[in-house]
Amino acid sequence: MKSEMYSKHAQQYDAAAQHNIYNAYLERPSLQALIGDINGLDILDLGCGSGVYADFLIERGAKNITCLDASESMVELVRNKLGDRVRAYTQDLTLGLPQEKSNSADVIICPLVLHYIEDVSAIFREVERVLKPGGYLVFSTHHPFADFDSSISGNYFERELVSEVWDTIGEPVEVTFYRRSLAEWINAIASNKLVIAELSEGQVAEEVKRISPERYEYLSKNPNFIFFKCFKASN
């Protein structure tokens, strides 16, 4: 599911995401803690955005990095920043990963993307195909508990299309995503031969105490994102 946040406002989002509390001090450190040692590995970055994670992967010594995003504007930002240090192209994940060979990636990362996709089982199926034996997926998404506050139906177990207005870039932008139960996430993972090895609900960085004591107080006591590390199951 596309949003003007990541196309029309791509450059503004890139600037905001560098130091935004939710991205820089909660999501990124929490997901990066699950990635582990990637030195010399082949990495696929699904929903690469403006390349913030690609920078991290390069710094950690990844061998080959492929960056995909549904937004051509984001992909252009990645190409302009990182040049030939990564392979980057536009791909709608709802159509799978047709350009990626089977058993080709050691690690796949997918930060804050899958809540924009209705059929997550289909992308997990593609992830399992593309991962090498012993490879793993690390992804983050909205926490089902946090998203339930936005429910219109009031039915936690019902998958639901939600529209909200975010001020991430300093002006209101409508963003639409799917809310779903934790059981749906786990069943979609397990039914596609992926095994959950670690699950985290994130931890906000201590530095946020200085930036915004009120936001730190809230995020240290309430879940906002959820993080999974899933290995390709042995046959």
PDB file of N, CA and C in Angstrom, residues 147-189:
ATOM      1  N   ASP A 147      -1.986  -0.810  17.735  1.00  0.00           N
ATOM      2  CA  ASP A 147      -2.878  -0.538  16.606  1.00  0.00           C
ATOM      3  C   ASP A 147      -4.345  -0.690  16.968  1.00  0.00           C
ATOM      4  N   PHE A 148      -4.630  -1.489  17.988  1.00  0.00           N
ATOM      5  CA  PHE A 148      -6.027  -1.721  18.339  1.00  0.00           C
ATOM      6  C   PHE A 148      -6.725  -0.433  18.779  1.00  0.00           C
ATOM      7  N   ASP A 149      -5.951   0.545  19.240  1.00  0.00           N
ATOM      8  CA  ASP A 149      -6.526   1.853  19.590  1.00  0.00           C
ATOM      9  C   ASP A 149      -7.174   2.525  18.392  1.00  0.00           C
ATOM     10  N   SER A 150      -6.736   2.144  17.180  1.00  0.00           N
ATOM     11  CA  SER A 150      -7.259   2.755  15.954  1.00  0.00           C
ATOM     12  C   SER A 150      -8.378   1.934  15.320  1.00  0.00           C
ATOM     13  N   SER A 151      -8.784   0.862  15.981  1.00  0.00           N
ATOM     14  CA  SER A 151      -9.799  -0.012  15.417  1.00  0.00           C
ATOM     15  C   SER A 151     -11.143   0.688  15.292  1.00  0.00           C
ATOM     16  N   ILE A 152     -11.782   0.486  14.160  1.00  0.00           N
ATOM     17  CA  ILE A 152     -13.137   0.987  13.946  1.00  0.00           C
ATOM     18  C   ILE A 152     -14.148  -0.077  14.353  1.00  0.00           C
ATOM     19  N   SER A 153     -13.825  -1.344  14.078  1.00  0.00           N
ATOM     20  CA  SER A 153     -14.751  -2.444  14.352  1.00  0.00           C
ATOM     21  C   SER A 153     -14.825  -2.790  15.837  1.00  0.00           C
ATOM     22  N   GLY A 154     -13.720  -2.555  16.562  1.00  0.00           N
ATOM     23  CA  GLY A 154     -13.669  -2.980  17.953  1.00  0.00           C
ATOM     24  C   GLY A 154     -13.409  -4.462  18.111  1.00  0.00           C
ATOM     25  N   ASN A 155     -13.135  -5.140  17.003  1.00  0.00           N
ATOM     26  CA  ASN A 155     -12.864  -6.582  17.018  1.00  0.00           C
ATOM     27  C   ASN A 155     -11.367  -6.799  16.815  1.00  0.00           C
ATOM     28  N   TYR A 156     -10.652  -7.129  17.887  1.00  0.00           N
ATOM     29  CA  TYR A 156      -9.202  -7.310  17.821  1.00  0.00           C
ATOM     30  C   TYR A 156      -8.814  -8.361  16.789  1.00  0.00           C
ATOM     31  N   PHE A 157      -9.616  -9.410  16.639  1.00  0.00           N
ATOM     32  CA  PHE A 157      -9.242 -10.544  15.792  1.00  0.00           C
ATOM     33  C   PHE A 157      -9.539 -10.315  14.311  1.00  0.00           C
ATOM     34  N   GLU A 158     -10.160  -9.210  13.976  1.00  0.00           N
ATOM     35  CA  GLU A 158     -10.495  -8.909  12.586  1.00  0.00           C
ATOM     36  C   GLU A 158      -9.396  -8.077  11.939  1.00  0.00           C
ATOM     37  N   ARG A 159      -8.878  -8.553  10.797  1.00  0.00           N
ATOM     38  CA  ARG A 159      -7.933  -7.726  10.039  1.00  0.00           C
ATOM     39  C   ARG A 159      -8.676  -6.489   9.547  1.00  0.00           C
ATOM     40  N   GLU A 160      -8.042  -5.345   9.653  1.00  0.00           N
ATOM     41  CA  GLU A 160      -8.769  -4.102   9.427  1.00  0.00           C
ATOM     42  C   GLU A 160      -7.883  -3.065   8.738  1.00  0.00           C
ATOM     43  N   LEU A 161      -8.412  -2.406   7.727  1.00  0.00           N
ATOM     44  CA  LEU A 161      -7.710  -1.322   7.050  1.00  0.00           C
ATOM     45  C   LEU A 161      -7.929  -0.037   7.847  1.00  0.00           C
ATOM     46  N   VAL A 162      -6.832   0.584   8.247  1.00  0.00           N
ATOM     47  CA  VAL A 162      -6.883   1.754   9.128  1.00  0.00           C
ATOM     48  C   VAL A 162      -6.262   2.956   8.422  1.00  0.00           C
ATOM     49  N   SER A 163      -6.888   4.111   8.550  1.00  0.00           N
ATOM     50  CA  SER A 163      -6.316   5.355   8.029  1.00  0.00           C
ATOM     51  C   SER A 163      -6.068   6.305   9.195  1.00  0.00           C
ATOM     52  N   GLU A 164      -4.875   6.860   9.233  1.00  0.00           N
ATOM     53  CA  GLU A 164      -4.517   7.835  10.268  1.00  0.00           C
ATOM     54  C   GLU A 164      -3.817   9.014   9.610  1.00  0.00           C
ATOM     55  N   VAL A 165      -3.760  10.118  10.321  1.00  0.00           N
ATOM     56  CA  VAL A 165      -3.005  11.284   9.868  1.00  0.00           C
ATOM     57  C   VAL A 165      -1.792  11.429  10.774  1.00  0.00           C
ATOM     58  N   TRP A 166      -0.601  11.353  10.166  1.00  0.00           N
ATOM     59  CA  TRP A 166       0.658  11.462  10.916  1.00  0.00           C
ATOM     60  C   TRP A 166       1.315  12.800  10.609  1.00  0.00           C
ATOM     61  N   ASP A 167       2.049  13.323  11.595  1.00  0.00           N
ATOM     62  CA  ASP A 167       2.794  14.576  11.384  1.00  0.00           C
ATOM     63  C   ASP A 167       4.301  14.330  11.399  1.00  0.00           C
ATOM     64  N   THR A 168       4.702  13.160  10.944  1.00  0.00           N
ATOM     65  CA  THR A 168       6.110  12.753  10.944  1.00  0.00           C
ATOM     66  C   THR A 168       7.020  13.781  10.287  1.00  0.00           C
ATOM     67  N   ILE A 169       6.570  14.372   9.188  1.00  0.00           N
ATOM     68  CA  ILE A 169       7.428  15.282   8.421  1.00  0.00           C
ATOM     69  C   ILE A 169       7.168  16.747   8.758  1.00  0.00           C
ATOM     70  N   GLY A 170       6.370  16.991   9.788  1.00  0.00           N
ATOM     71  CA  GLY A 170       6.088  18.370  10.187  1.00  0.00           C
ATOM     72  C   GLY A 170       4.829  18.941   9.586  1.00  0.00           C
ATOM     73  N   GLU A 171       4.117  18.138   8.833  1.00  0.00           N
ATOM     74  CA  GLU A 171       2.821  18.524   8.292  1.00  0.00           C
ATOM     75  C   GLU A 171       1.957  17.274   8.211  1.00  0.00           C
ATOM     76  N   PRO A 172       0.633  17.408   8.295  1.00  0.00           N
ATOM     77  CA  PRO A 172      -0.217  16.218   8.319  1.00  0.00           C
ATOM     78  C   PRO A 172      -0.246  15.482   6.985  1.00  0.00           C
ATOM     79  N   VAL A 173      -0.056  14.164   7.055  1.00  0.00           N
ATOM     80  CA  VAL A 173      -0.124  13.309   5.872  1.00  0.00           C
ATOM     81  C   VAL A 173      -0.937  12.069   6.243  1.00  0.00           C
ATOM     82  N   GLU A 174      -1.916  11.730   5.405  1.00  0.00           N
ATOM     83  CA  GLU A 174      -2.720  10.540   5.668  1.00  0.00           C
ATOM     84  C   GLU A 174      -1.940   9.282   5.308  1.00  0.00           C
ATOM     85  N   VAL A 175      -1.968   8.309   6.206  1.00  0.00           N
ATOM     86  CA  VAL A 175      -1.281   7.033   6.001  1.00  0.00           C
ATOM     87  C   VAL A 175      -2.283   5.915   6.262  1.00  0.00           C
ATOM     88  N   THR A 176      -2.302   4.926   5.371  1.00  0.00           N
ATOM     89  CA  THR A 176      -3.237   3.808   5.481  1.00  0.00           C
ATOM     90  C   THR A 176      -2.451   2.508   5.634  1.00  0.00           C
ATOM     91  N   PHE A 177      -2.886   1.664   6.579  1.00  0.00           N
ATOM     92  CA  PHE A 177      -2.187   0.412   6.835  1.00  0.00           C
ATOM     93  C   PHE A 177      -3.178  -0.621   7.363  1.00  0.00           C
ATOM     94  N   TYR A 178      -2.699  -1.867   7.482  1.00  0.00           N
ATOM     95  CA  TYR A 178      -3.540  -2.956   7.975  1.00  0.00           C
ATOM     96  C   TYR A 178      -3.220  -3.272   9.431  1.00  0.00           C
ATOM     97  N   ARG A 179      -4.278  -3.389  10.218  1.00  0.00           N
ATOM     98  CA  ARG A 179      -4.171  -3.812  11.608  1.00  0.00           C
ATOM     99  C   ARG A 179      -4.570  -5.281  11.678  1.00  0.00           C
ATOM    100  N   ARG A 180      -3.789  -6.094  12.408  1.00  0.00           N
ATOM    101  CA  ARG A 180      -4.113  -7.518  12.520  1.00  0.00           C
ATOM    102  C   ARG A 180      -3.655  -8.049  13.877  1.00  0.00           C
ATOM    103  N   SER A 181      -4.174  -9.205  14.242  1.00  0.00           N
ATOM    104  CA  SER A 181      -3.870  -9.795  15.544  1.00  0.00           C
ATOM    105  C   SER A 181      -2.476 -10.415  15.552  1.00  0.00           C
ATOM    106  N   LEU A 182      -1.948 -10.634  16.753  1.00  0.00           N
ATOM    107  CA  LEU A 182      -0.671 -11.320  16.894  1.00  0.00           C
ATOM    108  C   LEU A 182      -0.769 -12.742  16.350  1.00  0.00           C
ATOM    109  N   ALA A 183      -1.906 -13.396  16.581  1.00  0.00           N
ATOM    110  CA  ALA A 183      -2.090 -14.761  16.072  1.00  0.00           C
ATOM    111  C   ALA A 183      -1.976 -14.806  14.551  1.00  0.00           C
ATOM    112  N   GLU A 184      -2.516 -13.796  13.866  1.00  0.00           N
ATOM    113  CA  GLU A 184      -2.414 -13.794  12.404  1.00  0.00           C
ATOM    114  C   GLU A 184      -0.966 -13.671  11.960  1.00  0.00           C
ATOM    115  N   TRP A 185      -0.190 -12.826  12.638  1.00  0.00           N
ATOM    116  CA  TRP A 185       1.233 -12.703  12.315  1.00  0.00           C
ATOM    117  C   TRP A 185       1.932 -14.051  12.479  1.00  0.00           C
ATOM    118  N   ILE A 186       1.745 -14.669  13.632  1.00  0.00           N
ATOM    119  CA  ILE A 186       2.455 -15.916  13.932  1.00  0.00           C
ATOM    120  C   ILE A 186       2.038 -17.034  12.988  1.00  0.00           C
ATOM    121  N   ASN A 187       0.761 -17.142  12.696  1.00  0.00           N
ATOM    122  CA  ASN A 187       0.292 -18.192  11.788  1.00  0.00           C
ATOM    123  C   ASN A 187       0.803 -17.993  10.371  1.00  0.00           C
ATOM    124  N   ALA A 188       0.889 -16.736   9.926  1.00  0.00           N
ATOM    125  CA  ALA A 188       1.414 -16.455   8.586  1.00  0.00           C
ATOM    126  C   ALA A 188       2.890 -16.819   8.488  1.00  0.00           C
ATOM    127  N   ILE A 189       3.621 -16.590   9.549  1.00  0.00           N
ATOM    128  CA  ILE A 189       5.045 -16.961   9.582  1.00  0.00           C
ATOM    129  C   ILE A 189       5.202 -18.480   9.567  1.00  0.00           C
TER     130      ILE A 189
END
